Short mmCIF file of C-alpha atoms and ligand atoms in Angstrom, two decimals:
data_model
loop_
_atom_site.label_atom_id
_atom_site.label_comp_id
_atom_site.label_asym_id
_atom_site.label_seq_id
_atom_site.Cartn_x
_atom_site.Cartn_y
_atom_site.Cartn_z
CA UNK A 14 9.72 -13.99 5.06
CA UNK A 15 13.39 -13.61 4.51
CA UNK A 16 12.58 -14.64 0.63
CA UNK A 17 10.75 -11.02 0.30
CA UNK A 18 13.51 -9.14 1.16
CA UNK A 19 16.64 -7.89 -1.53
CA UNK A 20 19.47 -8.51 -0.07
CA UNK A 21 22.72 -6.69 -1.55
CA UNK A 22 22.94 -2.74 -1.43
CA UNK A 23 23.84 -3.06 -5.12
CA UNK A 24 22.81 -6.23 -6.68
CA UNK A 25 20.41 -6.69 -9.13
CA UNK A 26 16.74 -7.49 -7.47
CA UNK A 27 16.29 -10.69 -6.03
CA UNK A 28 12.50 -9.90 -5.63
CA UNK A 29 10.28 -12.42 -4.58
CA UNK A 30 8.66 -14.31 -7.78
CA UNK A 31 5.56 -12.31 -10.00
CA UNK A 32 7.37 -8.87 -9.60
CA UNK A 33 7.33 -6.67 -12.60
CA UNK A 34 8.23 -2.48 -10.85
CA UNK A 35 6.54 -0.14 -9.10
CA UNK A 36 6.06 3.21 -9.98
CA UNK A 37 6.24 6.06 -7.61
CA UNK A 38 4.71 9.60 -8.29
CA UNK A 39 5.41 12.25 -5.71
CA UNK A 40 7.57 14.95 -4.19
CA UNK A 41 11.45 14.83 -4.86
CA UNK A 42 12.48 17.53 -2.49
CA UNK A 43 14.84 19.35 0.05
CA UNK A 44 13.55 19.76 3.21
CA UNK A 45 14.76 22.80 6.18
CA UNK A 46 13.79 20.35 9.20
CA UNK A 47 13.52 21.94 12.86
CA UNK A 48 12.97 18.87 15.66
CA UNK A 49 13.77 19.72 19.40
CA UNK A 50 16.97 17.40 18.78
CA UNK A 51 18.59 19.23 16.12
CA UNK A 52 17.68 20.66 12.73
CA UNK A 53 19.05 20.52 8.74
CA UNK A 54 18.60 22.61 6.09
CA UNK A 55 18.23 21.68 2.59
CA UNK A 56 18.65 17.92 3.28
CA UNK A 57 17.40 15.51 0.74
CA UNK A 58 13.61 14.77 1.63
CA UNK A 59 10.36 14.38 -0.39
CA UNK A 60 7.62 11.45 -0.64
CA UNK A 61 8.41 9.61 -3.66
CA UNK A 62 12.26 9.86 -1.88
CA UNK A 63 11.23 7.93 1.43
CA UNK A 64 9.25 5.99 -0.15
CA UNK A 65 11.62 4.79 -2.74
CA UNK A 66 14.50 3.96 -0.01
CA UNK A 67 11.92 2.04 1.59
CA UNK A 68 10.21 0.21 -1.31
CA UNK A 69 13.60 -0.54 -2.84
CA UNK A 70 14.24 -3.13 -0.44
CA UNK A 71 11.20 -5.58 -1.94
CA UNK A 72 11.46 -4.62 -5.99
CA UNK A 73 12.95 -2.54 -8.18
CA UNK A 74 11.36 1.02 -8.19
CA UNK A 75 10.57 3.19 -10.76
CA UNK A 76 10.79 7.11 -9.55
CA UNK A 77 8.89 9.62 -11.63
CA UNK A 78 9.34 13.38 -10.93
CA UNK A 79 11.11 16.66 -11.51
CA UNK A 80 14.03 18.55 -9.78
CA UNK A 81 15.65 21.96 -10.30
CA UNK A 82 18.89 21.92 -11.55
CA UNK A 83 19.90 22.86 -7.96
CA UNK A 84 19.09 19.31 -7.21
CA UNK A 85 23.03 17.23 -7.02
CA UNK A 86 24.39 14.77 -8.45
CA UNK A 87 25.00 13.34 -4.78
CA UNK A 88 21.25 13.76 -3.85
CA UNK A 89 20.34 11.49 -7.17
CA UNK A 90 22.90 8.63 -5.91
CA UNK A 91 20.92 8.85 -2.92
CA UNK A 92 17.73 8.66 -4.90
CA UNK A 93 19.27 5.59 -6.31
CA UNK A 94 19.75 3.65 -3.52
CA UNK A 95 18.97 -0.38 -3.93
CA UNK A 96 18.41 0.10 -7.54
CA UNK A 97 15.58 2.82 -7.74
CA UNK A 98 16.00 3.99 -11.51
CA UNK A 99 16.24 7.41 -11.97
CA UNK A 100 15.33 7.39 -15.55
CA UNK A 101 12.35 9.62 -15.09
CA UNK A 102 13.97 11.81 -13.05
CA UNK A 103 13.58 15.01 -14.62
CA UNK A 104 16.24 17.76 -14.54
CA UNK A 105 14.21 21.21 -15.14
CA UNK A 106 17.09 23.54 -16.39
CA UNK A 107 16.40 27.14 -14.71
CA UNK A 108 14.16 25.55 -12.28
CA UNK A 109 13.89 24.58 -8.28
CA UNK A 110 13.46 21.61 -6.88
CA UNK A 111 10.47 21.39 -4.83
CA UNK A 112 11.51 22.69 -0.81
CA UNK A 113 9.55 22.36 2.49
CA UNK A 114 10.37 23.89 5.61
CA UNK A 115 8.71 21.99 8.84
CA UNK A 116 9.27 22.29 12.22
CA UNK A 117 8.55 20.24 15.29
CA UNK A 118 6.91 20.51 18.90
CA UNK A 119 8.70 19.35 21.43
CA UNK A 120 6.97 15.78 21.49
CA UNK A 121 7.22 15.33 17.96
CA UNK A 122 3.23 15.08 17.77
CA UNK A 123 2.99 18.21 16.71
CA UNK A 124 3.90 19.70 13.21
CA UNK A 125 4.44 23.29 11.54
CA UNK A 126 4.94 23.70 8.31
CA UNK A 127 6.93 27.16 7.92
CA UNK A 128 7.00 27.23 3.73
CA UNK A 129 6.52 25.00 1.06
CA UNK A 130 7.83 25.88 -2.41
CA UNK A 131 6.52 24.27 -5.36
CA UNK A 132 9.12 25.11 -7.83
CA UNK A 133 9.40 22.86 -11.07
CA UNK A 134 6.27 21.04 -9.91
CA UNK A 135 3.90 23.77 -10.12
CA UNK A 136 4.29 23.20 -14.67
CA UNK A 137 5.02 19.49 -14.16
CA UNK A 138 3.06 17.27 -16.57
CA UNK A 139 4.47 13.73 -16.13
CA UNK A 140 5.00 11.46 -19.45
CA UNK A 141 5.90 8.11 -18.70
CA UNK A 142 8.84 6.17 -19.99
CA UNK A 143 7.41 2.57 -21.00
CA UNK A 144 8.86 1.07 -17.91
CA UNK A 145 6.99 3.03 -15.64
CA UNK A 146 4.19 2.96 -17.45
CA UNK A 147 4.22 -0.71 -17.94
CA UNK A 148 5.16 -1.14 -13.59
CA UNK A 149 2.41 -3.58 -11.90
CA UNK A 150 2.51 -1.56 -8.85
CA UNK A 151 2.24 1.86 -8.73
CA UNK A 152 2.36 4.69 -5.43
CA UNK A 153 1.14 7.96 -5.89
CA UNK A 154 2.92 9.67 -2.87
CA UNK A 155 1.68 12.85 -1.51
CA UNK A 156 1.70 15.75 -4.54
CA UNK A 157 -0.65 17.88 -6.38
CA UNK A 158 -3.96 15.18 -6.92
CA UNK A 159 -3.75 16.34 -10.74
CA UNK A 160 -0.31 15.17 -11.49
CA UNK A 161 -1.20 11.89 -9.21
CA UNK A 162 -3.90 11.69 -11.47
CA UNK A 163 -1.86 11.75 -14.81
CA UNK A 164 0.55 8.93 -13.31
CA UNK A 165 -2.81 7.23 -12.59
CA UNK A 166 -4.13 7.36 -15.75
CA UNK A 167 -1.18 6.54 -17.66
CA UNK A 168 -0.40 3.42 -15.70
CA UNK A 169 -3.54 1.52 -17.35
CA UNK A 170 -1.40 -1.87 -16.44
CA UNK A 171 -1.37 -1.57 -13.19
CA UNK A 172 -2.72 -4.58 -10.68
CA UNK A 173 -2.54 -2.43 -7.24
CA UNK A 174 -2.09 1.35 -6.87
CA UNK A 175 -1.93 3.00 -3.83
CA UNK A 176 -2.05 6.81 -2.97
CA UNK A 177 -1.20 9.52 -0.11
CA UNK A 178 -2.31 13.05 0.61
CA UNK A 179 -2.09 15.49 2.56
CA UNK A 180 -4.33 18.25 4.61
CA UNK A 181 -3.28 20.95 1.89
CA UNK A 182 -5.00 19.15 -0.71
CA UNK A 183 -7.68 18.41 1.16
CA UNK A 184 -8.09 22.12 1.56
CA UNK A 185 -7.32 23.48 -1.98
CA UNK A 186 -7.96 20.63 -4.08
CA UNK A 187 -10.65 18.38 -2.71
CA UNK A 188 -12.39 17.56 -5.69
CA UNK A 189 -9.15 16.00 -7.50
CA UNK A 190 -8.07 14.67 -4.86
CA UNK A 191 -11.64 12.68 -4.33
CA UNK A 192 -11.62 11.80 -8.18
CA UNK A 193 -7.82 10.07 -7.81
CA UNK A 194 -9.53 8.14 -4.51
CA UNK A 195 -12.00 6.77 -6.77
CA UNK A 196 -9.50 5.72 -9.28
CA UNK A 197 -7.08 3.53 -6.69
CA UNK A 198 -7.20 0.09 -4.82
CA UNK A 199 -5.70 1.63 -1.62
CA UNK A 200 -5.64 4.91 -0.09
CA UNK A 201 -2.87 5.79 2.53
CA UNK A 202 -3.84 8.41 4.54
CA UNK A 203 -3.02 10.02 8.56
CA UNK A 204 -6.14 9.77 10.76
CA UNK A 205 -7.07 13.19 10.65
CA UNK A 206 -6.68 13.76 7.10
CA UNK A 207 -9.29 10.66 6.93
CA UNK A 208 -11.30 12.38 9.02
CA UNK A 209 -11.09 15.77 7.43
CA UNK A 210 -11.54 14.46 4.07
CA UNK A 211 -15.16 12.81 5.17
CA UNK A 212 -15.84 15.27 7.74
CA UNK A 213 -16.40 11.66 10.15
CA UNK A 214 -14.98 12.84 13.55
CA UNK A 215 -14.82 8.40 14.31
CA UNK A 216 -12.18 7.13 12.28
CA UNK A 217 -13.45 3.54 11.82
CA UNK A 218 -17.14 5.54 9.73
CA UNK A 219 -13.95 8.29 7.95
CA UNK A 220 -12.37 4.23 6.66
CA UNK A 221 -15.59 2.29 5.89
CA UNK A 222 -16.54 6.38 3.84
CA UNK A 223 -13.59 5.91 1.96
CA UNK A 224 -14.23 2.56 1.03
CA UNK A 225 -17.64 3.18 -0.29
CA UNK A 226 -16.09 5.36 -2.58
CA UNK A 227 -13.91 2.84 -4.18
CA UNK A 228 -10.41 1.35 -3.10
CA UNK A 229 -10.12 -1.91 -1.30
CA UNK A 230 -8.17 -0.67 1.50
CA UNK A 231 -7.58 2.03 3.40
CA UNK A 232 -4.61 2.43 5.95
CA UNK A 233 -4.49 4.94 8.88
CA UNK A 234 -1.43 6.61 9.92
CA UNK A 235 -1.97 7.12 13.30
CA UNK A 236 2.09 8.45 13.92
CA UNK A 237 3.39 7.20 17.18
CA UNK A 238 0.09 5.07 17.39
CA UNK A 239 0.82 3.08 14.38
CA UNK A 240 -1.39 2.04 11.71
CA UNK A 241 -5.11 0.65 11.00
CA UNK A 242 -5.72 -1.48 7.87
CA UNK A 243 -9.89 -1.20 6.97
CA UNK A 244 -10.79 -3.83 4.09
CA UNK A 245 -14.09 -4.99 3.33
CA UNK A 246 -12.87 -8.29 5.25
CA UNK A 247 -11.95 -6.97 8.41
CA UNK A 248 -9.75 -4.54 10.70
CA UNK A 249 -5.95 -5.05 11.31
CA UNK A 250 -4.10 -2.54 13.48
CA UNK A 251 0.00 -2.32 14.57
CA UNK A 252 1.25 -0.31 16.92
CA UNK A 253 4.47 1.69 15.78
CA UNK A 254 7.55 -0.18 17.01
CA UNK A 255 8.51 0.94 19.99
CA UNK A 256 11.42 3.20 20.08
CA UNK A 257 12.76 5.72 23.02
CA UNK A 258 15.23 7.44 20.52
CA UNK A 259 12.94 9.51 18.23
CA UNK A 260 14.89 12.12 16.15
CA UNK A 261 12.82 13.52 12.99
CA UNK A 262 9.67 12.32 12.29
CA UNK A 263 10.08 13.40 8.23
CA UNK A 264 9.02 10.99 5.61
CA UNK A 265 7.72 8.44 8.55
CA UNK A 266 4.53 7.94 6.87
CA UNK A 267 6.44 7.60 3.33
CA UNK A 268 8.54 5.12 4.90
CA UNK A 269 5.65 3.44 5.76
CA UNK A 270 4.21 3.20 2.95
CA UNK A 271 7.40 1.97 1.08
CA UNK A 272 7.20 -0.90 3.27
CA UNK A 273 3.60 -1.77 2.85
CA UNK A 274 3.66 -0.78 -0.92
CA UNK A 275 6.94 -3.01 -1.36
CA UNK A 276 5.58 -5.90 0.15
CA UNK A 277 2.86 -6.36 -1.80
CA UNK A 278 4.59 -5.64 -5.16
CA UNK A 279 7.24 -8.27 -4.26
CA UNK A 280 3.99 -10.45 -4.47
CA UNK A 281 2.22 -9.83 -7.38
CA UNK A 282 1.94 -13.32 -7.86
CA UNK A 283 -0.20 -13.92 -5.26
CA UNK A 284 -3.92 -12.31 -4.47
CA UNK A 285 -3.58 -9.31 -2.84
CA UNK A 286 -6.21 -10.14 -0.28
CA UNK A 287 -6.29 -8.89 3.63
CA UNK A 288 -3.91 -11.21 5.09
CA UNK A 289 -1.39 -10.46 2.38
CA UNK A 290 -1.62 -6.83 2.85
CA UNK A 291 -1.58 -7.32 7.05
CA UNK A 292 1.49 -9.15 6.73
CA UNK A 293 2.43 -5.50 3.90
CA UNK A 294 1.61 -3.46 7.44
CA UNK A 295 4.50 -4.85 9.21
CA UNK A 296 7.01 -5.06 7.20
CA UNK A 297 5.77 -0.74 6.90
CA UNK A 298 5.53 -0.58 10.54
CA UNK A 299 9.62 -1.83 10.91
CA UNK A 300 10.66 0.43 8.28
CA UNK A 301 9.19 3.85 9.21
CA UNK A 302 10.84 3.12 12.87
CA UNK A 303 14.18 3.28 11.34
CA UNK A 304 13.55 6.42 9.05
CA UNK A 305 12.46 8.77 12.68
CA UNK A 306 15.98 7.32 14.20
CA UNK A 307 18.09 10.01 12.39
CA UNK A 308 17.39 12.93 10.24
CA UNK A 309 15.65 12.71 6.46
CA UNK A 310 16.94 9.67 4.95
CA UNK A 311 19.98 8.84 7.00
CA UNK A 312 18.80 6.15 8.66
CA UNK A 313 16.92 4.16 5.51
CA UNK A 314 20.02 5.27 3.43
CA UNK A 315 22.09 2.55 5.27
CA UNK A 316 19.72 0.12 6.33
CA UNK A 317 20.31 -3.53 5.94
CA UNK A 318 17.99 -6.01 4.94
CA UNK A 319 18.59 -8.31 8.27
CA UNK A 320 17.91 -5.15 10.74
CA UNK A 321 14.26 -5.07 9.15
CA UNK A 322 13.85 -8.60 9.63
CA UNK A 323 14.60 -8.07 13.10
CA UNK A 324 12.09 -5.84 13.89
CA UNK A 325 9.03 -7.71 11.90
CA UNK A 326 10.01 -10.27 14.50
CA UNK A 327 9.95 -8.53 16.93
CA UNK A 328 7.01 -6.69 16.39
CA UNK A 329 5.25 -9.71 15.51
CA UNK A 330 6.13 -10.85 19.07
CA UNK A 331 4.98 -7.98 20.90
CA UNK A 332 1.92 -8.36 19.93
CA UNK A 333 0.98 -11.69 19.46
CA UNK A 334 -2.24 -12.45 21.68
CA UNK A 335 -3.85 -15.49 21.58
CA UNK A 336 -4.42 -18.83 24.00
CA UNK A 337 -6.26 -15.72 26.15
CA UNK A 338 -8.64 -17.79 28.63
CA UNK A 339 -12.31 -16.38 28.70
CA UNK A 340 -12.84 -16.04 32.62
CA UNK A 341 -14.80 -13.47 33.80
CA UNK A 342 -16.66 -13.32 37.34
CA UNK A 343 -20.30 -13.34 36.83
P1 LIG B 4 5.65 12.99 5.92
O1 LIG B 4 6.50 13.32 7.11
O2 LIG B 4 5.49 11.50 5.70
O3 LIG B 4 4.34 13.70 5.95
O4 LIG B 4 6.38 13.51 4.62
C1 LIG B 4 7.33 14.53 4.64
C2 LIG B 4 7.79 14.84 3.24
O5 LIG B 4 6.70 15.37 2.49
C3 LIG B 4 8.88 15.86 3.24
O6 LIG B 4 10.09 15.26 2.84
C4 LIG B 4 8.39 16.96 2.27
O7 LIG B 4 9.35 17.26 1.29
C5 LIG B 4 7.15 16.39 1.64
N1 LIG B 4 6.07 17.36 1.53
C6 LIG B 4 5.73 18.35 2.40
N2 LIG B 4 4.70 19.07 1.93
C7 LIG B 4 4.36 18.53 0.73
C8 LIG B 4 3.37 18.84 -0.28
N3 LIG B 4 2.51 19.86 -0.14
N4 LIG B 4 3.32 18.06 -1.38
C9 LIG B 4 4.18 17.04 -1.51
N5 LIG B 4 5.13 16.72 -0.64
C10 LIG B 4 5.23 17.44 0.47
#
């Protein structure tokens, strides 16, 4: 386990063997976060960001995107972190990076989104470096289905891509988004946007939908619930690691999926196959629990390799559950 992990901030990767990049599509943003603990404006944020600082930790990642030229130099090094290149990183002169404004009920459950800006996505047509293009894992993080589709298409090399989404795309751009589904190994997705997407009020008939249409695996985000892996072998479900200090909720489910994305790209060499990908689901599960500790990226920003090991140990021993004795009365 320890093997899958890089271990200096800012040492070349020491990825686990049969590891060739991964390629992340998405938002590079800042964020105006409300939470009933606090609040930030303009803080570094965006899915392809969380997911980065999280993926960074298993290979070396590959971030594809624009940003305003409001977008610092600061915010890039940030970007950066564990050896994320940057290299595709686009700088739109005259334009702004992408913002979102969110704000949170006092539970965290709940979620408002107050303004989202498009800025120098809304012309964005990605073109590849050779790297990226060339990456054997690639993440489509939550952006217009279109551009996720260009990455997509473009990344004809690829042995395992994954994708998010969100509810506005569901609502505005449903037929994209459904093409891109069709076009990926694993879709990433929150409960409810599984269920709105296959109008299946049960979420186990929204997973096995999904699947018909395609991927291999689908993942549930079920926020403070955890996470459900469907394959065609079987069910696999985590709870979130348990944690009475909850702080901002932002870029959990990116997080996430930087863990479980990581994981298996660190293992490329090996078939990605249920067990691999339930073993992906932890190392997700410890990860996003660190990024809802402190605002935006604060928490991942500074994480150490042996903390996460701590926790996939920990969650693997909360719920362990076997040796259970069938005895019943009657
Ligand atoms: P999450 O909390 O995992 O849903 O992700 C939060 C991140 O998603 C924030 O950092 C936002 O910048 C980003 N985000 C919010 N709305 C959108 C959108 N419509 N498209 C892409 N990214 C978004």
């Amino acid at each position: 386990m320890v093997r899958a992990l890089r271990h200096s901030a800012n040492a070349p990767p020491q990825v686990a063997s049969g590891s060739m990049a991964l390629t992340v599509v998405g938002s590079i943003a800042y964020d105006s976060v409300r939470t009933p603990f606090g609040h930030r404006e303009r803080m570094l944020g965006g899915a392809a960001t969380h997911f980065a600082l999280a993926a960074s930790f298993f290979d070396e990642v590959r971030a594809v995107g624009p940003v305003g030229d409001d977008f610092t130099d600061a915010d890039l090094a940030i970007l950066a972190t564990r050896g994320t290149s940057t290299d595709d990183v686009e700088r739109v002169a005259g334009g702004e990076t992408f913002f979102w404004a969110g704000e949170y009920g006092w539970d965290l459950n709940s979620r408002d989104t107050l303004e989202t800006r498009l800025g120098v996505f809304e012309t964005f047509e990605p073109k590849l470096s050779d790297a990226s293009r060339d990456a054997d894992t690639v993440f489509l993080a939550n952006i217009q289905p279109d551009i996720q589709q260009a990455v997509r298409d473009q990344c004809t090399n690829a042995r395992f891509v994954a994708m998010d989404s969100m509810d506005l795309w569901i609502d505005i751009a449903k037929e994209s988004l459904e093409k891109v589904i069709s076009s990926v190994d694993c879709v990433i997705l929150n409960d409810a946007e599984l269920r709105q997407l296959t109008r299946k009020p049960n979420l186990v008939a929204a997973a096995r939908e999904v699947l018909s249409w395609g991927p291999k695996a689908v993942v549930g985000k079920q926020g403070e619930y955890g996470a459900a892996l469907f394959t065609k072998d079987g069910f696999f479900s985590l709870p979130a690691y348990p944690l009475e200090n909850v702080i901002d909720p932002t870029g959990a489910g990116d997080t996430f999926a930087g863990g479980f994305v990581g994981y298996v790209a660190a293992h490329t060499d090996q078939e990605i196959n249920h067990d691999l990908l339930v073993r992906a689901m932890a190392y997700g599960t410890a990860l996003a629990s660190f990024n809802v500790e402190e605002f935006g990226t604060e928490r991942v920003a500074r994480l150490a390799p042996r903390e996460v090991l701590v926790r996939v140990a920990e969650l693997e021993r909360i719920t362990r559950f076997t040796d259970v004795p069938l005895e019943l009365r009657g």
